[in-house]
Tab-separated table of C-alpha atoms in Angstrom:
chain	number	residue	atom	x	y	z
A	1	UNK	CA	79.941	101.447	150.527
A	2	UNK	CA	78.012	100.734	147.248
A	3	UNK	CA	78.478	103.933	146.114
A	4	UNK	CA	82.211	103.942	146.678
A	5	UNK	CA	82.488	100.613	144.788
A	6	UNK	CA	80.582	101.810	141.679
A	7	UNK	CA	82.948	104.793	141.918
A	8	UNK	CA	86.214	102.643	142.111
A	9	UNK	CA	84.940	100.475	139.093
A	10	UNK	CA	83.650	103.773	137.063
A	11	UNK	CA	87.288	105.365	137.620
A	12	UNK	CA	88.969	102.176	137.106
A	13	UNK	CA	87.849	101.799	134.249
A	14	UNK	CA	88.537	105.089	132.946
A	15	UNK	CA	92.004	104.667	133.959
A	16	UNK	CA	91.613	101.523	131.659
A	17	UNK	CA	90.747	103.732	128.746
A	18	UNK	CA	92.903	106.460	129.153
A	19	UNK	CA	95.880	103.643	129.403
A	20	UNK	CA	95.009	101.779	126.661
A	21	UNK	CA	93.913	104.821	124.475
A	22	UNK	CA	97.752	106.042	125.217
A	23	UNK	CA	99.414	102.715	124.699
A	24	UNK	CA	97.614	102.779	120.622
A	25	UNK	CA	98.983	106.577	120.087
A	26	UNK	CA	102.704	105.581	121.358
A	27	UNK	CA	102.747	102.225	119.476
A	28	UNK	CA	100.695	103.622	115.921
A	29	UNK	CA	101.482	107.870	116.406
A	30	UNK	CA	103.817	108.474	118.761
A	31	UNK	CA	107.644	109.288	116.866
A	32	UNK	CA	110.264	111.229	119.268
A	33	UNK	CA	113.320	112.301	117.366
A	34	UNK	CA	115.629	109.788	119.059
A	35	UNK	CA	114.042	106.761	117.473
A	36	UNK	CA	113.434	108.051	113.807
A	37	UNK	CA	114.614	105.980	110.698
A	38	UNK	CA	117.652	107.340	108.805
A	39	UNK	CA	119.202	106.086	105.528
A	40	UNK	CA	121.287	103.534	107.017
A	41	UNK	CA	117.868	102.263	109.044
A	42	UNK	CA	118.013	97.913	107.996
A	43	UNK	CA	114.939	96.956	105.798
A	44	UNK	CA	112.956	94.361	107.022
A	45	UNK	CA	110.664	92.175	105.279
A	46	UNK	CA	111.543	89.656	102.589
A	47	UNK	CA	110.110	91.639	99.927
A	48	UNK	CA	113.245	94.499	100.452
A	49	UNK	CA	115.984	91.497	100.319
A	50	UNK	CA	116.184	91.197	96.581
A	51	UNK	CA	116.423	95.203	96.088
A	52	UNK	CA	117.808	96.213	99.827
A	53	UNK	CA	121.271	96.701	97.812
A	54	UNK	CA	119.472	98.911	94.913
A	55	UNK	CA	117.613	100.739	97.697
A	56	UNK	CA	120.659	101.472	99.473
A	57	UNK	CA	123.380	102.778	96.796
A	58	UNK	CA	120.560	104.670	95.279
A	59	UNK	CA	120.215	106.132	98.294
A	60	UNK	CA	123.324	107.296	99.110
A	61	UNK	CA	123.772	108.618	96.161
A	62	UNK	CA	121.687	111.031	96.655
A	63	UNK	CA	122.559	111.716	99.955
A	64	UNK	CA	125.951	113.205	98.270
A	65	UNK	CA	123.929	115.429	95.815
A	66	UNK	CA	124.222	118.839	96.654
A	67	UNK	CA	121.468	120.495	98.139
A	68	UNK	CA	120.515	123.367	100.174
A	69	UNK	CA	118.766	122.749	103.366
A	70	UNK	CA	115.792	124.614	103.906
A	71	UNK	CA	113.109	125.555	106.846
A	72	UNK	CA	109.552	126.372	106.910
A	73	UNK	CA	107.007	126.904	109.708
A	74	UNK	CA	103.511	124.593	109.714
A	75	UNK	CA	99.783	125.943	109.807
A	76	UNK	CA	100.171	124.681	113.275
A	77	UNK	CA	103.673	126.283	113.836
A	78	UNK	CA	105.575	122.572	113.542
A	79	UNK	CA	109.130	123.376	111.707
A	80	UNK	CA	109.143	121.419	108.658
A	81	UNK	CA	112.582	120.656	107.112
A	82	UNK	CA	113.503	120.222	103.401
A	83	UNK	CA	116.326	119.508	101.002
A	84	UNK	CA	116.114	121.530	97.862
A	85	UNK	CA	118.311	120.463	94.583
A	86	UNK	CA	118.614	122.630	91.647
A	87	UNK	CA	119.249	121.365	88.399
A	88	UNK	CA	118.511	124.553	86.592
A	89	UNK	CA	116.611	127.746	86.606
A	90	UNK	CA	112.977	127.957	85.594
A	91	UNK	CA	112.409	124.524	85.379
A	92	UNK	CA	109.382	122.754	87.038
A	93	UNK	CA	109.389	121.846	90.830
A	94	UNK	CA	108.765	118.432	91.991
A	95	UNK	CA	107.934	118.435	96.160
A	96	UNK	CA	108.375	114.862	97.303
A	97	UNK	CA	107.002	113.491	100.513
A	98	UNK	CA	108.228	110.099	102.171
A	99	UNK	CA	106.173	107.328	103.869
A	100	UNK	CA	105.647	106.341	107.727
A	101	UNK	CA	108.098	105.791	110.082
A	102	UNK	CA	110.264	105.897	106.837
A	103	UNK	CA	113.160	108.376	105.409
A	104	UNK	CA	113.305	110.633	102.656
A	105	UNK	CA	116.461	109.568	101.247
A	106	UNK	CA	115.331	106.037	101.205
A	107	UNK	CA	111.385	107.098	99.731
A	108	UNK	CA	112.356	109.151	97.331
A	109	UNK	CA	115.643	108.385	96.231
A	110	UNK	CA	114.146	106.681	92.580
A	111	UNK	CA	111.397	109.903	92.153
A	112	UNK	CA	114.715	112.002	92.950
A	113	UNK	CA	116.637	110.232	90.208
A	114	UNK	CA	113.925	110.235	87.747
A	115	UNK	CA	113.096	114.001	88.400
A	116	UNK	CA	116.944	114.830	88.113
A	117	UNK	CA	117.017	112.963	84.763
A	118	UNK	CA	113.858	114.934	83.451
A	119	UNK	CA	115.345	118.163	83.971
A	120	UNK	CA	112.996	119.513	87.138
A	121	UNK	CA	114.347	120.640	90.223
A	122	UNK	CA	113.341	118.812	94.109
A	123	UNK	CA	112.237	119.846	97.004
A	124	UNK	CA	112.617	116.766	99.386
A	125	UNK	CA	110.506	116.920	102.226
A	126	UNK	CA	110.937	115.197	105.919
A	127	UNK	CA	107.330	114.733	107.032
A	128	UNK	CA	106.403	116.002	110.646
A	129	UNK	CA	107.731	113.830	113.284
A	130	UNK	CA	110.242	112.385	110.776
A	131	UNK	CA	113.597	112.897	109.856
A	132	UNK	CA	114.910	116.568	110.860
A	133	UNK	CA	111.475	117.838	111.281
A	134	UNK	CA	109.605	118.767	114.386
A	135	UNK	CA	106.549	117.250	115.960
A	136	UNK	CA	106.024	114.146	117.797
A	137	UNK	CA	102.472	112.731	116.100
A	138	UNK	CA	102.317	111.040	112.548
A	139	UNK	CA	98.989	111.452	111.490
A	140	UNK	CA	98.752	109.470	108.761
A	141	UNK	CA	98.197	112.422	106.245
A	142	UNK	CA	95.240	114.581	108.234
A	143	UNK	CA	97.626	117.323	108.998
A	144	UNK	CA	100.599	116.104	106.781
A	145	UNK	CA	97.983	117.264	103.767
A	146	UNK	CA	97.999	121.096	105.218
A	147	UNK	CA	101.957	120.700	105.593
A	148	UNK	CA	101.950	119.786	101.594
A	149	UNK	CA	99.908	123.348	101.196
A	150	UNK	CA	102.667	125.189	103.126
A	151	UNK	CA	105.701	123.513	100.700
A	152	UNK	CA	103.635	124.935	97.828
A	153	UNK	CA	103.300	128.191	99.047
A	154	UNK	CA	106.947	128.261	100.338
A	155	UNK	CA	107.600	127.089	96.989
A	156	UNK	CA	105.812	129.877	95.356
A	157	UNK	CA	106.910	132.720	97.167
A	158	UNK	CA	110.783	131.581	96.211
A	159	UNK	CA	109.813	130.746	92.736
A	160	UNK	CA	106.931	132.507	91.783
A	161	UNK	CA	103.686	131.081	90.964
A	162	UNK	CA	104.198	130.549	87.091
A	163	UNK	CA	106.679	127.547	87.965
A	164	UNK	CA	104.847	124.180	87.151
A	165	UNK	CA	104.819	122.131	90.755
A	166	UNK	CA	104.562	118.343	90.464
A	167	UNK	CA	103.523	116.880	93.929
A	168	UNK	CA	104.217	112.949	94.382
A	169	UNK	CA	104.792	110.771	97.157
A	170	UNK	CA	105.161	107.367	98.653
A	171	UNK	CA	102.736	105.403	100.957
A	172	UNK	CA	102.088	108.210	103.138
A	173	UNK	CA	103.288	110.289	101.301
A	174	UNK	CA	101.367	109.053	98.002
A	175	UNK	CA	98.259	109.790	100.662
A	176	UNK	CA	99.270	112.861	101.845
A	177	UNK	CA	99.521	114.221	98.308
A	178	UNK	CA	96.252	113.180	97.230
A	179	UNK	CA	94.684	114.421	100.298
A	180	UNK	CA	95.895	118.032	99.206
A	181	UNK	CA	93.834	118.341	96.254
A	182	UNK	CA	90.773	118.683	98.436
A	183	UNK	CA	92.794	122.020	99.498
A	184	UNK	CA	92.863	125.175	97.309
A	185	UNK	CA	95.830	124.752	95.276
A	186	UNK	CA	97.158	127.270	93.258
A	187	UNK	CA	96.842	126.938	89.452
A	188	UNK	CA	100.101	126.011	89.201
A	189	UNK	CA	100.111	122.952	91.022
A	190	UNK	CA	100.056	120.839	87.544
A	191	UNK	CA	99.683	116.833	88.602
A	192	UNK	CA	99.960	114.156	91.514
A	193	UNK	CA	101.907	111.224	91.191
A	194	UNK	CA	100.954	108.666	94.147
A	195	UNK	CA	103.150	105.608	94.402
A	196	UNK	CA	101.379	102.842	96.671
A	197	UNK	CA	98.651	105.025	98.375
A	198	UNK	CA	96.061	103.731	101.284
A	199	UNK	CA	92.195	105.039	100.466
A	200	UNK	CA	92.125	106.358	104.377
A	201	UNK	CA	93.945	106.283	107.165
A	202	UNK	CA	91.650	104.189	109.174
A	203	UNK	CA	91.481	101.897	106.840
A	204	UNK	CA	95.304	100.770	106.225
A	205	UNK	CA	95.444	100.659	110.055
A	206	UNK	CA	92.624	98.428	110.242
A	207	UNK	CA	94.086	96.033	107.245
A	208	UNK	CA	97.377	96.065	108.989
A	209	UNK	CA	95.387	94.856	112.709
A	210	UNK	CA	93.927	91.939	110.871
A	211	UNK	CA	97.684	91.306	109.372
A	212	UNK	CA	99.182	90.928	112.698
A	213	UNK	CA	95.736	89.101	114.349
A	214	UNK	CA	94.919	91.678	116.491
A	215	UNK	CA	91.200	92.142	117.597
A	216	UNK	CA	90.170	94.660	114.952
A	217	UNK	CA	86.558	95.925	116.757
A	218	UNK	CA	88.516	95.835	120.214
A	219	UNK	CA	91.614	97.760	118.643
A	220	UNK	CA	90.176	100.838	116.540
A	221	UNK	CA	87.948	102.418	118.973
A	222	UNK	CA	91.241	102.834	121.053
A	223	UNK	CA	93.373	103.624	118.151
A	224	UNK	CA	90.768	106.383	117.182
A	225	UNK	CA	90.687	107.483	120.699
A	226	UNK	CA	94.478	107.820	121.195
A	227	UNK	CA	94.533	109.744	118.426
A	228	UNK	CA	92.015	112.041	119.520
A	229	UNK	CA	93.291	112.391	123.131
A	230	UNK	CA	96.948	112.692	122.803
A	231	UNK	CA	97.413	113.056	119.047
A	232	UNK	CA	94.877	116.162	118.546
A	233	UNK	CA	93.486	114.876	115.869
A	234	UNK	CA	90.582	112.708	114.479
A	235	UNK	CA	91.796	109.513	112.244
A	236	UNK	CA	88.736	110.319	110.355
A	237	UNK	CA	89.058	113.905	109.433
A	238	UNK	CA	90.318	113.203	105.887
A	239	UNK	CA	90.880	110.577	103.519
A	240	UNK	CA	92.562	110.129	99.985
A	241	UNK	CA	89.366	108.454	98.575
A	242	UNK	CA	86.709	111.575	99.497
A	243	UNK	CA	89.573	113.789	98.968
A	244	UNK	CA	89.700	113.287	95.371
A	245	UNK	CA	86.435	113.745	95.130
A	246	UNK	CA	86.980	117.420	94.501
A	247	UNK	CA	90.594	117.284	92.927
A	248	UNK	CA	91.061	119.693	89.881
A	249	UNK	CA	94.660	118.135	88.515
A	250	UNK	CA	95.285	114.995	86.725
A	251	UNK	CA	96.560	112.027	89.126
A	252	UNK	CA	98.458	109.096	88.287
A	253	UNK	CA	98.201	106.090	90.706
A	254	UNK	CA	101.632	103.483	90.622
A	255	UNK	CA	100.915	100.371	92.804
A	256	UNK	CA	102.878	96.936	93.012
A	257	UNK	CA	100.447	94.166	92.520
A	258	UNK	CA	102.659	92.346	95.069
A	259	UNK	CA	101.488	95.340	98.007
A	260	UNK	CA	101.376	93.124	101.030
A	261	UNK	CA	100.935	96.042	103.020
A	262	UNK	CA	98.668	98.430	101.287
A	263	UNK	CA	96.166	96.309	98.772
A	264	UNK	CA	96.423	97.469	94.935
A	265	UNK	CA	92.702	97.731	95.025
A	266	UNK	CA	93.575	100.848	97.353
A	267	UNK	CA	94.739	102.764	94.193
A	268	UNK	CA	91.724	101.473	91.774
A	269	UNK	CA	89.368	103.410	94.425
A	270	UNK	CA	90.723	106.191	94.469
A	271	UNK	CA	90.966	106.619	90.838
A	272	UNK	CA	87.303	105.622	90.515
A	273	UNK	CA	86.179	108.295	93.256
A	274	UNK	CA	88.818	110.976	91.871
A	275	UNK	CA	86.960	113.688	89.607
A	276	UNK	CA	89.918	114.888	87.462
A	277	UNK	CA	91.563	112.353	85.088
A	278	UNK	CA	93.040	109.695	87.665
A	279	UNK	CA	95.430	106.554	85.987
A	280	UNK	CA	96.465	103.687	87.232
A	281	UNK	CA	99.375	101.388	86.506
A	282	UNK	CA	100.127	98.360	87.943
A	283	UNK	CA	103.572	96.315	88.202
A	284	UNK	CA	103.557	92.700	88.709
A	285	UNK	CA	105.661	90.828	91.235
A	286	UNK	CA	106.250	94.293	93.169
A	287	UNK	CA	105.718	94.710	96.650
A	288	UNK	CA	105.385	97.635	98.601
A	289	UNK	CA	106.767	101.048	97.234
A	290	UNK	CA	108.958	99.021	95.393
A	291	UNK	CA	107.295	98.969	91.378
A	292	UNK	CA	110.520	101.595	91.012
A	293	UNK	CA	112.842	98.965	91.879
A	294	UNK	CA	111.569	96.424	90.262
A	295	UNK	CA	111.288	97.721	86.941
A	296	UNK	CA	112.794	101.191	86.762
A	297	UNK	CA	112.591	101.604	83.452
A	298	UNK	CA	108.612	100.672	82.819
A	299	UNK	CA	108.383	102.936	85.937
A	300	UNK	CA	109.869	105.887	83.993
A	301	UNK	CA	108.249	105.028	80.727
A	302	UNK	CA	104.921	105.245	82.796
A	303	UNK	CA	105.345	108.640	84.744
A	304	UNK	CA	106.685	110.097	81.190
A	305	UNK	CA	103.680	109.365	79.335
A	306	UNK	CA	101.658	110.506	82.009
A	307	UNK	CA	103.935	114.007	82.459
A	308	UNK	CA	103.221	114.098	78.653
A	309	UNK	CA	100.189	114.953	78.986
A	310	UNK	CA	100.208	117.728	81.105
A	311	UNK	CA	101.430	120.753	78.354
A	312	UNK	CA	103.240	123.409	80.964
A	313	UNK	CA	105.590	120.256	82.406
A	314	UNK	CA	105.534	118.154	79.065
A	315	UNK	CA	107.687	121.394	77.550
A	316	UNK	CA	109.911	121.114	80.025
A	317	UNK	CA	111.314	117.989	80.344
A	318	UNK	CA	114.949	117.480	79.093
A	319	UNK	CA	115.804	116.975	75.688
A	320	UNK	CA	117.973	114.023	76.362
A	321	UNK	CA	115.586	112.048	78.821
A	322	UNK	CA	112.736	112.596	75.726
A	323	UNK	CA	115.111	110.897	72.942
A	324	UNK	CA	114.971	107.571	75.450
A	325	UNK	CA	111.711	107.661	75.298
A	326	UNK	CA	108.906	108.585	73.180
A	327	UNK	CA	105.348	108.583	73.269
A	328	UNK	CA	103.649	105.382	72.224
């Protein structure tokens, strides 16, 4: 009868693990296609108020571009989709990548604008398990970082491998991008631009537990578990901070000094861990992925001068975006 007890309690309590471990992954990981943001998804937060107008018409905007809709398959055999826009032949490729649970029309639609002005050509990415892409599990950048990889060979084999490729992103996607260069890039992958990235993936979940109260040391050992059980991969497996230990292209780091969400001191870790050239620029009074909105035309000022400084992409950029602004 003892015995039996001790059983009942041992797989109770398993059942206990396995339940909560699932309930983390669904509420942090878990992203079926029916419930995905789009570009009409309402912002929330007060921060968004003052620029949810901005946000929206720039938007849509590009929504009406035209583009060309293209498909690739994963390491891991996920289909990724993209939106490609030409501006003109030759020029240099800039792969964006979106945040979590976001869009890429809404992430991307002021690095869109800016690369349009410059005089590059976009390939706008929907991260696995959002937007048109497959997959079910956001992994906070430990396999979105391979997916990155497969854009630039994709991007490679259709252009050829003497095209400059700018890779920049957004929150998770700002992390996802930085977590590539501890891949093998090819030589032409020239720079990253992160906008608002977290140092790890572990560690923006735990920062955004202690937001919302939550019991931090009872929370992450289920988080990490649900991601391990039903996500198939560990939360630990790669970070923005250690990756840029071994990056080999310049990196410029754009944080709002208002982040509420992911702390500015995020970005000032990474550049002091990275081992190529890594910048950072701050913009006061900006929140979250929002130091575009705020002051779009410091923001443009600031990825120029950086893009200045990296010779095969500096050549390129239009002649008419250069006469606005010059090198100081």
């Amino acid at each position: 009868m003892t015995l039996i007890l001790i059983l009942v309690a041992v797989f109770g309590l398993l059942g206990l693990v396995f339940l909560s471990s699932l309930y983390t992954y669904r509420t942090v990981f878990y992203s079926p296609p029916g419930q995905r943001s789009s570009i009409d998804t309402p912002l929330k937060g007060s921060q968004y108020k003052a620029v949810a107008e901005d946000i929206f018409r720039i938007s849509h905007i590009m929504a009406k571009i035209p583009c060309e809709d293209v498909s690739i398959m994963s390491f891991d055999g996920c289909m990724l989709f993209g939106r490609y826009y030409h501006v003109r032949d030759g020029a240099p490729l800039e792969i964006l990548f979106h945040g979590y649970r976001s869009c890429a029309f809404r992430d991307c639609c002021g690095g869109h604008a800016l690369s349009r002005k410059m005089g590059f050509n976009a390939l706008v990415v929907d991260q696995r398990a959002h937007g048109s892409s497959g997959g079910t599990t956001i992994s906070f950048g430990i396999r979105e970082h391979r997916d990155c990889l497969c854009w630039v060979q994709y991007a490679n084999e259709r252009f050829g491998n003497q095209t400059p490729i700018i890779l920049s992103g957004l929150s998770m996607g700002a992390a996802t991008v930085l977590m590539a260069t501890a891949l093998p890039l090819p030589e032409n992958v020239s720079c990253v631009i992160a906008d608002s990235p977290y140092s790890a993936p572990g560690a923006i979940i735990e920062k955004v537990c202690k937001d919302r109260h939550y019991p931090v040391r009872l929370c992450m050992p289920f988080i990490h578990l649900g991601a391990w059980i039903y996500g198939s991969f560990r939360l630990n497996g790669c970070t923005a901070k250690e990756a840029v230990r071994s990056a080999k292209v310049p990196i410029l780091l754009i944080h709002g000094e208002d982040d509420r969400l992911v702390p500015c001191s995020m970005s000032h870790e990474i550049a002091s861990a990275s081992a190529s050239p890594a910048i950072v620029h701050t913009f006061p009074l900006a929140g979250h992925g929002l130091s575009y909105m705020i002051d779009p035309v410091r923001y443009e000022k600031v990825v120029y001068d950086f893009l200045l400084t990296i010779p095969e992409v500096a050549s390129e950029i239009s002649e008419s975006f250069s006469s606005q602004y010059h090198h100081s």
